[in-house]
Every structure is written in structure tokens, then in C-alpha cells.
């Protein structure tokens, strides 16, 4: 596999390069951060010949990028996990309140299927936890609101029973008193559920649901365990990625009718250890239904253990990030909400039917030029005779992900009050309180850089899965020997170090690897 160490600007098509050079002259483009030093990269870089660049934090507003770096220091990790968590958290907070249309009749939302892969000590779990902390707060607030509504509902039931008793004592000719409606339980986060439970959650949560797992491999492997035929759930998650209708008709729901979600908003975010990821990718190669290709994958590089206790995230950065996520949920209303009404005051009141274009954002002229240049460049890469055909499905999803990530990055900019520059004269466009756009060229340029990052990750993961198991094992042992720096390596040293690798369970197996 070729080494992709050239600069991002040199990889652009001429038209796109001109657009980005124009933005640079106006001071609107920040070059991506340089790659981390070799000692902080993946050991398997030796087997593959190259390693993808780190997450381009320059796609975020300055304070959001600083928050990701601070979380990484606290978690003794790279900033990649925190940055990916920020993308997923912002999309979950915004939900289906806004959409974007950039190509044809396709309408996308800020929904992502996102997978972070790192070892047990890579800091991925605490980093994602910090990124989702404001979303958890919002979810708990919805839970408290639901409990208050349930308490009121129980009181209304008591009053209803009294009215029914009085009705029975009367002549019985008047209409039967109507029972109060049970309030829906709106949520943002869910996990450990059946497809029917997810459908009920989506029905009660018009802005959508985010499935947040600390360990995603179990969900990926076990999603069909509740179905008698072993199928159904996976197909529904495939369709949900495309916002296709979910319709559940199962035992126990016939008396209430089918559970029908016309256009679901569903995000998925979680962790996977490298070994499990390799198994998932190899399985996808054998029988690929396109499910894993719907995931944006981020592999974490190794970071040496810190010799000093980690500092806490600065309060000003944590506060700014929290307020940005809360603003996306609390200040951006669902399409059809009465103007000026604070969402949440009447959470169970039905909203009027919105127009098809309500809440839909578009690109301005310069942003569209950047998008069209990227679109053509991706097509040229896919059509190249030397293109790896195993990546065609994953690359095909990037067309939709460009729109989704563009909406997400613009939402983060809006929530962070980052200035938006309008046109070639770089006039500062006032942040629109209603979040209606249009989306500017700088956001489109950042989106292009971010999509390139995930495309590189897809190539890396595919390449890693293609490396023979023996070569991976040898690479891991060689990397450990180099770090150890000892003159002599005994067989027992290797067996003690790699006790979880069955391929090194016997002295004979160790000798074969060492002789290699």
C-alpha cells in the first residue's frame, strides 16, 4: 500500500485547490495539524507501511478543539477519540431539528454510525464519556420531565376513575369519560434494547435517538439474538441509516397497532478493541451486506503512559463545550414549532405538520464550489483502475457522510458562536438565532478535510484486516522487543508478555516467531 505522506493541498483536484487557496488568502483555512511522532503511532504501521494522519482538529472552532486536546491529556489518549465523540454528541443533541440537501433530492441529517477502535488502555472510554457528558445531562433532564408527567398522569387517572364512577351512577346516556393519555418518554440516549424497544423510543422521541455503547462489538454481533429466525434487526439498522421507515409488528403490540417510524433519526457511537474490529472487518469481507461500511471508523494510536498525574479539563473549556451542546438542543426548535416558544415548556403537545423544506439548510455559492470539487475528486479516485474495489462500498457512503458531517460542523460552529464569513469580501455574517444557514465555504472546506480523514481510516482498517495473522503477531512482538531494548530475549519473556495470544502459548510457537 502506498505511503500517503503528501500534504492535503497536493492531493486536491485543480478546481478544489483554487477554492482552498482563495480561502487561505482570506485567512479562512487552517492547515491540519502535523502527524504525531512515530512513537505515538500504531505498531502495525510496520506491517502496512503507513499510518493515517491524526484527526484534523482544525475543523472545529478553537475552543472546541482545545476542549478535545484537554480531554485527551486527561484521558492519556490522543485527541481523536474526544473529537469523534464531539461529532456524535453534537449530532445527537441537534437530532432531526435540522437537515441538509446538497445533491439531488437527497436529504440528510446529522446522524452518524461511529466506531472508535483502541486498546484497553488507549483512553477511548473516558474520552467518549467526557464528550457525551452534556448529552447525558440533557437525557437526564428529559427523564425527570417524564417522571413529573407520569406523576400528573397518575393523578389524572384517579380523577378519571371518579368520573367513570359518577357516569355509571347516572343514566348512562352521556358519552363515556375519556381516559387520560399516557405521556411519551422522550429520550436522547438508549442502549441494551430490542428493535421493538428502539422503535418505541423513536416514536416517543421525534428528534431521534443515539445508541451509545462502551463496547460496540457485542451489539454488532448480538443484534439478532432476540429474533427467532436470526434476521431482521440488522436489516432494520441498515435501513435506519438511510432514514428508511421502520415498521414493527410483533407479539404484544397488535392491540396497540404497528409501531411505525416514518423517517427515523438514529445515531450509533461506541468503542471496539482492535482484535474485535479486525474480526468484524474480515467477516464483512466474506459476507458484506454493507453494514460495517456505514460506520465511520477511527483507530487510535498508542500514547506512552504519562509520568505525571493528568490535569483536569479547564473549567472554561468544559463550560463552553457544555453550553454549545445544550444550545443545540434547547435553542434549535423542531420544524413546525410555534415561533418564539421555548421547546420543552409543553413537551407533549403535538406539533403542527411542518412543510417539507422546514429546517432544511443548503450551501452558499462558494461552499457548493468546494463540494463539487470534492465530489469530482472522489469519483476520480473510485474510477481509478488501481482503486481497491473492497473499498467501493465504504467510499460510496462518503457522499452521504459529506452532507451529514457538513451539517454537524456547521452546527458546532453555530453553537460555539464562531464567526461565519460571507463571500469574497469576508463580511462577518451574524449568527442566525434560528439556525437556517446557508452553510459557508469554510465549513465546506473543513468538511472535505474531515471526510478525507475518515476515508484514510477506511483504507487503513481494510489494509490491517488484509495483513495475515502471523505477520500481525510478528509485528506486535517486534515492536515490543524494540521498546524493551534488551540484548537477549528469552522464550519465557515473550510468553509472559503475550499471555492472551494463543499463538504464543507454547515454547515451540514462540521460537517460530522469534526465528522469523
XYZ file of C-alpha atoms in Angstrom:
516
model
C 0.000 0.000 0.000
C 1.339 3.385 -0.968
C 2.585 5.845 1.578
C 0.202 8.804 1.821
C 2.529 11.353 3.353
C 1.947 14.183 0.862
C 0.241 17.355 2.032
C -3.549 17.655 1.844
C -3.261 20.571 -0.600
C -1.253 18.500 -3.092
C -3.912 15.794 -3.147
C -6.650 18.157 -4.364
C -8.101 18.492 -7.827
C -7.098 21.794 -9.542
C -10.539 23.368 -9.101
C -10.706 22.464 -5.437
C -7.134 23.657 -4.880
C -8.013 27.055 -6.304
C -11.022 27.313 -3.978
C -8.919 26.418 -0.943
C -6.099 28.778 -1.954
C -8.701 31.530 -2.196
C -9.823 30.771 1.358
C -6.238 30.731 2.569
C -5.630 34.181 1.122
C -8.666 35.395 3.079
C -7.337 33.790 6.258
C -10.201 31.316 6.399
C -8.322 28.000 6.176
C -6.159 26.476 8.868
C -3.752 23.750 7.803
C -4.298 20.402 9.570
C -2.061 19.574 12.477
C 1.119 17.647 11.676
C 1.138 13.879 12.288
C 2.131 12.637 15.690
C 5.723 11.389 16.121
C 6.371 7.733 15.195
C 6.484 6.531 18.791
C 2.845 7.522 19.181
C 1.664 5.623 16.133
C 0.219 2.168 15.717
C 2.647 -0.750 15.933
C 1.007 -2.220 12.833
C 2.316 0.669 10.744
C 5.306 -1.600 10.100
C 3.066 -4.227 8.517
C 1.094 -1.737 6.447
C 3.848 0.653 5.506
C 1.895 3.739 6.575
C -0.476 5.063 9.228
C -3.353 7.512 8.778
C -2.892 11.065 9.967
C -4.472 12.172 13.257
C -7.920 13.701 13.452
C -7.820 17.216 11.918
C -8.815 19.273 14.940
C -8.680 22.410 12.785
C -12.201 21.534 11.556
C -13.528 22.669 14.966
C -13.780 26.154 16.434
C -10.724 26.963 18.543
C -12.327 26.387 21.950
C -13.883 23.074 20.875
C -10.515 21.887 19.539
C -8.856 22.950 22.795
C -11.500 21.004 24.714
C -10.672 17.858 22.695
C -6.964 18.309 23.438
C -7.663 18.842 27.144
C -9.802 15.698 27.303
C -7.022 13.770 25.575
C -4.489 14.926 28.190
C -6.840 13.941 30.999
C -7.534 10.519 29.459
C -3.864 9.972 28.442
C -5.045 9.465 24.886
C -4.843 11.117 21.501
C -7.457 13.749 20.736
C -9.065 11.504 18.098
C -11.471 9.747 20.485
C -12.677 13.004 22.052
C -13.045 14.626 18.625
C -15.143 11.735 17.319
C -17.241 11.858 20.478
C -17.844 15.580 19.904
C -19.143 14.859 16.392
C -21.538 12.183 17.635
C -22.654 14.190 20.675
C -23.374 17.324 18.641
C -25.379 15.333 16.110
C -27.353 13.614 18.870
C -28.149 16.947 20.523
C -29.283 18.531 17.255
C -31.226 15.469 16.130
C -33.732 15.851 13.316
C -34.340 19.534 14.080
C -32.254 20.457 11.033
C -31.444 18.713 7.757
C -29.283 19.431 4.727
C -29.741 18.972 0.990
C -26.651 19.148 -1.201
C -27.247 16.709 -4.083
C -30.400 15.806 -5.977
C -33.432 15.114 -3.823
C -31.407 13.501 -1.041
C -31.965 14.996 2.409
C -29.534 14.142 5.208
C -29.427 14.753 8.940
C -26.525 14.866 11.402
C -26.844 11.151 12.175
C -23.645 9.077 12.237
C -22.680 5.481 12.869
C -19.284 5.957 14.510
C -16.798 3.404 15.810
C -13.645 4.181 17.820
C -11.064 1.399 17.961
C -8.300 1.345 20.541
C -6.652 -0.909 23.089
C -7.814 -1.343 26.662
C -5.505 1.450 27.873
C -5.949 3.853 24.950
C -8.236 6.200 26.895
C -11.112 5.845 24.442
C -13.822 5.216 27.052
C -13.124 8.237 29.303
C -12.643 10.467 26.247
C -16.012 9.499 24.758
C -17.599 9.788 28.194
C -16.389 13.391 28.547
C -17.663 14.223 25.068
C -21.114 12.808 25.855
C -21.381 14.294 29.366
C -23.597 17.246 28.272
C -25.826 14.879 26.283
C -26.255 12.729 29.384
C -27.338 15.833 31.294
C -29.945 16.603 28.641
C -31.121 12.999 28.691
C -31.481 13.024 32.479
C -33.481 16.256 32.258
C -35.886 14.553 29.853
C -36.149 11.646 32.284
C -37.060 13.951 35.170
C -39.619 15.694 32.965
C -41.146 12.334 32.095
C -41.375 11.319 35.760
C -43.159 14.594 36.554
C -45.559 13.971 33.676
C -46.173 10.411 34.894
C -46.993 11.694 38.386
C -49.523 14.089 36.854
C -50.859 11.237 34.733
C -51.424 9.073 37.801
C -53.366 11.895 39.440
C -55.465 12.285 36.299
C -56.206 8.543 36.347
C -57.593 8.828 39.860
C -59.824 11.693 38.765
C -60.845 9.728 35.684
C -61.945 6.761 37.810
C -64.099 9.114 39.862
C -65.698 10.491 36.693
C -66.363 6.979 35.405
C -67.977 6.017 38.727
C -70.213 9.070 38.560
C -71.063 8.283 34.928
C -72.121 4.752 35.864
C -74.425 6.080 38.574
C -76.069 8.429 36.081
C -78.420 7.378 33.309
C -75.534 6.188 31.118
C -76.666 8.086 28.040
C -73.909 10.697 28.114
C -70.537 9.982 26.435
C -68.113 7.812 28.361
C -65.412 9.945 30.037
C -62.190 9.696 28.077
C -59.169 8.287 29.863
C -56.064 10.493 30.021
C -53.290 9.701 27.558
C -50.114 8.249 28.969
C -47.238 10.688 28.315
C -44.475 9.536 25.960
C -40.966 9.094 27.320
C -38.710 11.269 25.217
C -35.019 10.341 25.266
C -31.741 11.059 23.570
C -29.631 8.061 24.632
C -30.505 4.360 24.668
C -28.667 1.019 24.787
C -29.180 -2.689 25.549
C -32.516 -2.890 23.780
C -34.557 -4.838 21.276
C -35.585 -3.403 17.935
C -39.159 -3.052 19.221
C -37.914 -1.041 22.213
C -35.868 1.158 19.887
C -38.917 1.746 17.698
C -40.944 2.776 20.749
C -38.136 5.112 21.805
C -38.030 6.684 18.340
C -41.814 7.031 18.349
C -41.678 8.970 21.633
C -38.570 10.974 20.645
C -39.231 12.885 17.421
C -35.725 14.395 17.431
C -34.200 10.929 17.318
C -32.113 8.508 19.373
C -28.387 7.886 19.812
C -27.253 4.389 20.785
C -24.186 4.885 22.967
C -22.152 1.784 23.864
C -18.879 1.435 25.737
C -18.326 -1.848 23.888
C -19.876 -1.914 20.431
C -18.639 -5.328 19.266
C -21.198 -7.180 21.385
C -24.040 -5.122 19.907
C -22.775 -5.735 16.383
C -22.578 -9.487 16.961
C -25.736 -9.949 19.059
C -28.248 -7.618 17.410
C -30.247 -10.575 16.010
C -30.326 -12.713 19.135
C -33.903 -11.702 20.016
C -35.316 -12.795 16.647
C -36.491 -16.365 16.135
C -35.156 -16.543 12.575
C -31.856 -14.808 13.289
C -32.634 -11.917 10.937
C -34.494 -8.667 10.875
C -32.679 -6.372 13.303
C -29.577 -5.955 11.163
C -31.674 -5.126 8.113
C -33.635 -2.544 10.104
C -30.436 -0.821 11.246
C -29.239 -0.828 7.648
C -32.444 0.909 6.591
C -32.397 3.311 9.534
C -29.018 4.607 8.367
C -30.792 5.694 5.185
C -33.708 7.148 7.201
C -35.983 4.450 5.756
C -39.262 3.708 7.526
C -39.226 1.315 10.495
C -42.387 -0.737 10.969
C -42.648 -3.249 13.820
C -45.473 -5.801 14.031
C -44.745 -8.206 16.858
C -46.498 -10.137 19.550
C -47.671 -7.840 22.304
C -48.189 -4.819 20.058
C -51.179 -5.961 17.985
C -53.671 -4.378 20.378
C -51.898 -1.046 20.017
C -51.267 -1.276 16.282
C -47.935 -1.357 14.478
C -45.031 0.741 15.666
C -44.340 2.978 12.698
C -41.422 5.416 12.415
C -41.716 7.188 9.087
C -38.246 8.741 8.988
C -36.039 7.623 11.898
C -33.089 9.644 13.138
C -30.654 7.138 14.615
C -27.007 7.584 15.599
C -24.660 4.910 16.942
C -21.408 5.572 18.794
C -19.172 3.163 20.653
C -15.795 1.504 21.184
C -14.262 -1.639 19.748
C -10.929 -3.204 20.651
C -8.572 -3.722 17.674
C -8.870 -7.518 17.703
C -12.652 -7.401 17.551
C -12.508 -4.783 14.799
C -10.244 -6.999 12.690
C -12.710 -9.879 13.106
C -15.631 -7.678 12.124
C -13.841 -6.407 9.014
C -12.793 -9.901 7.938
C -16.353 -11.142 8.435
C -17.650 -8.214 6.386
C -15.340 -9.198 3.541
C -16.770 -12.715 3.480
C -20.445 -11.750 3.596
C -20.674 -7.987 3.182
C -24.176 -6.544 3.425
C -22.729 -3.048 3.681
C -23.459 -2.702 7.387
C -19.916 -2.101 8.642
C -19.291 0.223 5.699
C -21.910 2.550 7.152
C -19.614 3.218 10.118
C -17.075 5.997 10.281
C -14.086 4.274 11.898
C -11.356 5.955 13.908
C -8.351 3.915 15.041
C -6.382 5.303 17.970
C -2.603 5.434 18.054
C -0.609 4.309 21.033
C 0.385 7.001 23.511
C 3.148 6.438 26.080
C 1.942 6.398 29.678
C 2.222 9.774 31.327
C 4.806 10.126 34.099
C 2.702 12.801 35.832
C -0.905 12.730 37.039
C -3.283 14.031 34.363
C -4.617 17.571 34.787
C -8.365 18.180 34.838
C -10.113 19.706 31.840
C -10.028 23.516 32.330
C -13.374 24.748 33.594
C -13.741 27.420 30.935
C -13.326 24.872 28.129
C -15.689 22.375 29.755
C -18.261 25.119 30.314
C -18.039 26.369 26.734
C -18.458 22.858 25.323
C -21.364 22.082 27.646
C -23.144 25.300 26.702
C -22.627 24.589 22.993
C -24.194 21.126 23.212
C -27.068 22.409 25.354
C -27.656 25.247 22.919
C -28.093 22.799 20.038
C -30.820 21.019 21.962
C -32.536 23.899 23.706
C -32.249 26.744 21.200
C -32.846 24.877 17.914
C -36.538 24.104 17.644
C -38.110 21.259 15.747
C -39.684 22.247 12.403
C -43.287 23.268 12.979
C -42.741 24.642 16.483
C -44.560 27.952 17.051
C -42.085 30.871 16.648
C -40.715 32.145 19.923
C -41.857 29.170 22.003
C -39.214 27.612 24.216
C -39.052 23.948 23.382
C -39.720 21.842 26.438
C -42.380 24.064 28.018
C -45.093 21.880 26.516
C -43.168 18.713 25.628
C -46.210 16.551 24.989
C -48.229 18.995 22.879
C -48.495 17.835 19.235
C -46.548 19.940 16.756
C -48.210 21.202 13.584
C -47.207 19.379 10.416
C -44.078 21.097 9.067
C -43.532 21.903 5.423
C -41.159 19.536 3.552
C -38.428 22.190 3.457
C -38.725 23.364 7.074
C -35.412 23.159 8.909
C -33.503 22.307 5.730
C -30.153 24.013 5.121
C -28.287 24.454 1.850
C -24.821 25.533 0.695
C -23.986 29.031 -0.464
C -22.309 29.527 -3.852
C -18.694 29.230 -2.701
C -19.476 26.261 -0.459
C -21.059 24.489 -3.414
C -17.876 25.011 -5.451
C -15.853 23.299 -2.722
C -18.402 20.466 -2.533
C -18.480 19.906 -6.292
C -14.681 19.840 -6.437
C -14.561 17.218 -3.685
C -17.348 15.230 -5.363
C -15.416 15.085 -8.641
C -12.147 14.198 -6.875
C -13.774 11.284 -5.034
C -15.306 9.994 -8.268
C -11.890 10.165 -9.954
C -10.352 8.178 -7.099
C -13.060 5.488 -7.250
C -12.815 5.272 -11.061
C -9.031 4.903 -10.992
C -8.049 1.463 -12.375
C -5.795 0.941 -9.340
C -8.582 1.648 -6.835
C -9.081 -1.067 -4.191
C -12.511 -2.499 -5.031
C -13.007 -3.699 -1.453
C -13.345 -0.021 -0.504
C -16.027 0.834 -3.065
C -18.939 0.343 -0.660
C -17.303 2.337 2.150
C -16.355 5.148 -0.221
C -19.865 5.206 -1.628
C -21.178 6.106 1.842
C -18.877 9.141 1.948
C -21.234 11.032 -0.380
C -23.910 10.967 2.299
C -21.412 11.467 5.114
C -20.099 14.639 3.498
C -23.555 16.178 3.927
C -24.015 14.803 7.438
C -20.632 15.991 8.658
C -21.064 19.362 6.971
C -24.305 19.910 8.881
C -22.646 18.730 12.110
C -19.616 21.009 11.737
C -21.838 23.979 10.914
C -23.971 23.170 13.976
C -20.872 23.135 16.175
C -19.746 26.465 14.725
C -23.208 27.929 15.285
C -23.374 26.650 18.860
C -19.865 27.984 19.576
C -20.609 31.437 18.118
C -17.667 31.153 15.736
C -17.787 33.978 13.152
C -19.158 32.968 9.759
C -17.613 34.845 6.813
C -19.837 35.732 3.885
C -18.448 35.892 0.348
C -15.117 37.041 -1.036
C -15.157 40.282 0.957
C -15.151 38.223 4.171
C -18.036 40.131 5.721
C -18.878 38.622 9.099
C -22.319 37.106 8.821
C -24.313 37.360 12.022
C -25.133 34.026 13.667
C -28.755 33.322 12.805
C -30.729 32.630 16.011
C -32.990 30.242 14.111
C -30.040 28.306 12.613
C -31.213 28.447 8.991
C -27.936 28.856 7.082
C -26.846 28.922 4.330
C -23.669 26.989 5.029
C -20.476 28.823 4.078
C -17.323 27.792 2.188
C -15.134 27.462 5.279
C -17.476 24.845 6.726
C -17.468 23.013 3.380
C -13.659 23.098 3.286
C -13.420 21.724 6.803
C -15.910 19.018 5.875
C -13.774 17.967 2.917
C -10.738 17.618 5.175
C -12.709 15.624 7.741
C -14.150 13.258 5.116
C -10.614 12.680 3.832
C -9.576 11.695 7.334
C -12.306 9.044 7.556
C -11.549 7.833 4.029
C -7.924 7.325 5.081
C -9.115 5.463 8.157
C -11.232 3.167 5.971
C -8.190 2.341 3.834
C -6.122 1.691 6.946
C -8.696 -0.643 8.526
C -9.172 -2.571 5.287
C -5.411 -2.908 4.936
C -4.990 -4.026 8.521
C -7.615 -6.745 8.076
C -5.804 -7.989 4.992
C -2.494 -8.498 6.824
C -2.026 -12.211 7.646
C -2.424 -13.109 11.317
C 1.161 -14.383 11.519
C 2.518 -11.081 10.220
C 0.411 -9.111 12.709
C 1.710 -11.273 15.541
C 5.277 -10.880 14.374
C 4.830 -7.108 14.078
C 3.488 -6.890 17.609
C 6.354 -8.950 19.041
C 9.000 -6.987 17.139
C 7.541 -3.676 18.350
C 7.644 -4.947 21.942
C 11.243 -6.133 21.565
C 12.292 -2.707 20.240
C 10.628 -0.944 23.139
C 12.165 -3.372 25.628
C 15.659 -2.713 24.312
C 17.146 -5.833 25.921
C 20.149 -7.546 24.387
C 18.700 -11.026 24.857
C 15.085 -12.173 24.670
C 14.134 -15.418 26.380
C 11.187 -17.558 25.320
C 9.608 -17.183 28.750
C 9.818 -13.373 28.424
C 7.691 -13.490 25.273
C 5.193 -15.933 26.779
C 4.805 -13.789 29.901
C 4.279 -10.646 27.843
C 1.707 -12.136 25.445
C -0.307 -14.404 27.692
C -3.554 -13.568 25.874
C -2.239 -14.664 22.464
C -2.966 -18.382 21.905
C -0.473 -18.394 19.013
C 2.309 -17.954 21.612
C 1.072 -20.472 24.141
C 3.943 -22.943 23.730
C 7.735 -22.525 23.575
C 7.728 -24.014 20.076
C 5.325 -21.349 18.824
C 7.440 -18.592 20.363
C 10.599 -19.942 18.736
C 8.919 -19.951 15.320
C 8.000 -16.278 15.719
C 11.445 -15.279 17.036
C 13.179 -17.124 14.205
C 11.002 -15.249 11.720
